[in-house]
XYZ file of C-alpha atoms in Angstrom:
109
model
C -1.943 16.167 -11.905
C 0.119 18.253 -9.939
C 1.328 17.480 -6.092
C -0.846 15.475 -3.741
C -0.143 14.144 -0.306
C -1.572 10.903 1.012
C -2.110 10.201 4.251
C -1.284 6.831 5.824
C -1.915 5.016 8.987
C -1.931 1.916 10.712
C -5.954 1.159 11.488
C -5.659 -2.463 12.834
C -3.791 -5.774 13.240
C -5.013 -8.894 12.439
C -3.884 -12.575 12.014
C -2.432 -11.900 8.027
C -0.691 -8.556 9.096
C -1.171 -4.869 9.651
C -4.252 -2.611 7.821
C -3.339 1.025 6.468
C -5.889 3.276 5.850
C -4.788 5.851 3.101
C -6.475 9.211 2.358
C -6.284 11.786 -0.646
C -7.145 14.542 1.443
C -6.961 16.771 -1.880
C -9.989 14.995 -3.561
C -11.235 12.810 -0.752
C -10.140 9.620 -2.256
C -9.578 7.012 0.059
C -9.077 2.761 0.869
C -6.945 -0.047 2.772
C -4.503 -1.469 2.124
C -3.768 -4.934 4.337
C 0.432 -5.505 5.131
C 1.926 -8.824 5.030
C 5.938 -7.715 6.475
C 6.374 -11.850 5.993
C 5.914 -11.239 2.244
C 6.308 -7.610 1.490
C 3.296 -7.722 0.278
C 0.150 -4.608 0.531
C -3.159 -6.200 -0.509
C -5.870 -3.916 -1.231
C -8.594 -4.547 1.168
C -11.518 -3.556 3.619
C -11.360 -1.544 6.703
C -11.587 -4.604 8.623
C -8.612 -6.630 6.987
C -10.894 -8.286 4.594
C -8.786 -8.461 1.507
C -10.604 -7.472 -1.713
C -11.432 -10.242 -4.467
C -9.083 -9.439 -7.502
C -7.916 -6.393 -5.479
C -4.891 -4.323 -6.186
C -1.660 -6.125 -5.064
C 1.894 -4.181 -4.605
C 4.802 -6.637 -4.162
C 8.190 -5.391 -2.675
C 9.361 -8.740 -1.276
C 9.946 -10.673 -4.850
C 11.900 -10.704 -7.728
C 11.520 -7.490 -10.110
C 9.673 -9.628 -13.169
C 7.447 -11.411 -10.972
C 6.427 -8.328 -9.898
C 6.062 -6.286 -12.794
C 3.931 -9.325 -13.751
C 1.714 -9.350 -10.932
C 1.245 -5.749 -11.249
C 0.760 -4.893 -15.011
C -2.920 -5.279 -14.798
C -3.148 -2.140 -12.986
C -0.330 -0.477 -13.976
C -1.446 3.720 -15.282
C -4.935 3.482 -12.870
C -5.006 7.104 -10.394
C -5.713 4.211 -7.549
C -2.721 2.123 -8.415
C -0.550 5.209 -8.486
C -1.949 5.912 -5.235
C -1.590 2.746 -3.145
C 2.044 2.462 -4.268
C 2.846 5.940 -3.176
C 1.617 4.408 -0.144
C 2.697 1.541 0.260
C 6.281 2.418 -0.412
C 5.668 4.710 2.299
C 5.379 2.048 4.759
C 7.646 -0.368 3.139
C 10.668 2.273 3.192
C 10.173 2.913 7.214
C 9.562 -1.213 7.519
C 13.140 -1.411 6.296
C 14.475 1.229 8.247
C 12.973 0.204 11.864
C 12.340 -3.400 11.388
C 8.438 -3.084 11.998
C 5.474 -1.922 10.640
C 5.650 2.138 11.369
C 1.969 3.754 12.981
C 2.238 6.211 10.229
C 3.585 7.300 6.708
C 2.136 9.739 5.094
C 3.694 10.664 1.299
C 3.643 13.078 -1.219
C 3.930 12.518 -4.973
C 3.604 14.566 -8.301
């Protein structure tokens, strides 16, 4: 696949948490991803917050199997790779300033 940078930026804030968007500008992919800091938890979701109905889920805030669990259904899709480039993005400066950053854009291979 090569190198590709994603884009990432805080769209909105609603009652559940914060909304990303997240852009491929490479190939133009693109989506949402909805924050929970409470859970350290990125739901994939709508531009308005709206979280997706059996939507991707990326869990940093539980324990390692329950995670891998929760997340084998996806595991290998470009998307998945994609949303947890970006989400660990956010979750990395989250743990460094204590609250959700306006931006973190990553690059992955």
């Amino acid at each position: 696949m090569g190198v590709a940078s994603i884009a990432v930026r805080l769209v909105a804030r609603t009652d559940e948490g914060v909304v990303y968007s997240w852009l491929v500008p490479d190939d133009g992919r693109h989506g949402w991803m909805l924050f929970t800091p409470a859970e350290g938890v990125f739901r994939e979701c709508g531009e308005t917050g709206t979280v997706a109905r059996d939507g991707m889920e990326v869990c940093f805030g539980m324990p390692e199997e329950e995670s891998l669990r929760r997340h084998a259904r996806w595991e290998g899709g470009r998307e998945w790779r994609v949303m947890v480039t970006a989400a660990y993005g956010v979750w990395k400066k989250f743990q460094e300033h204590g609250e959700p950053p306006r931006q973190a854009h990553r690059t992955f291979h």
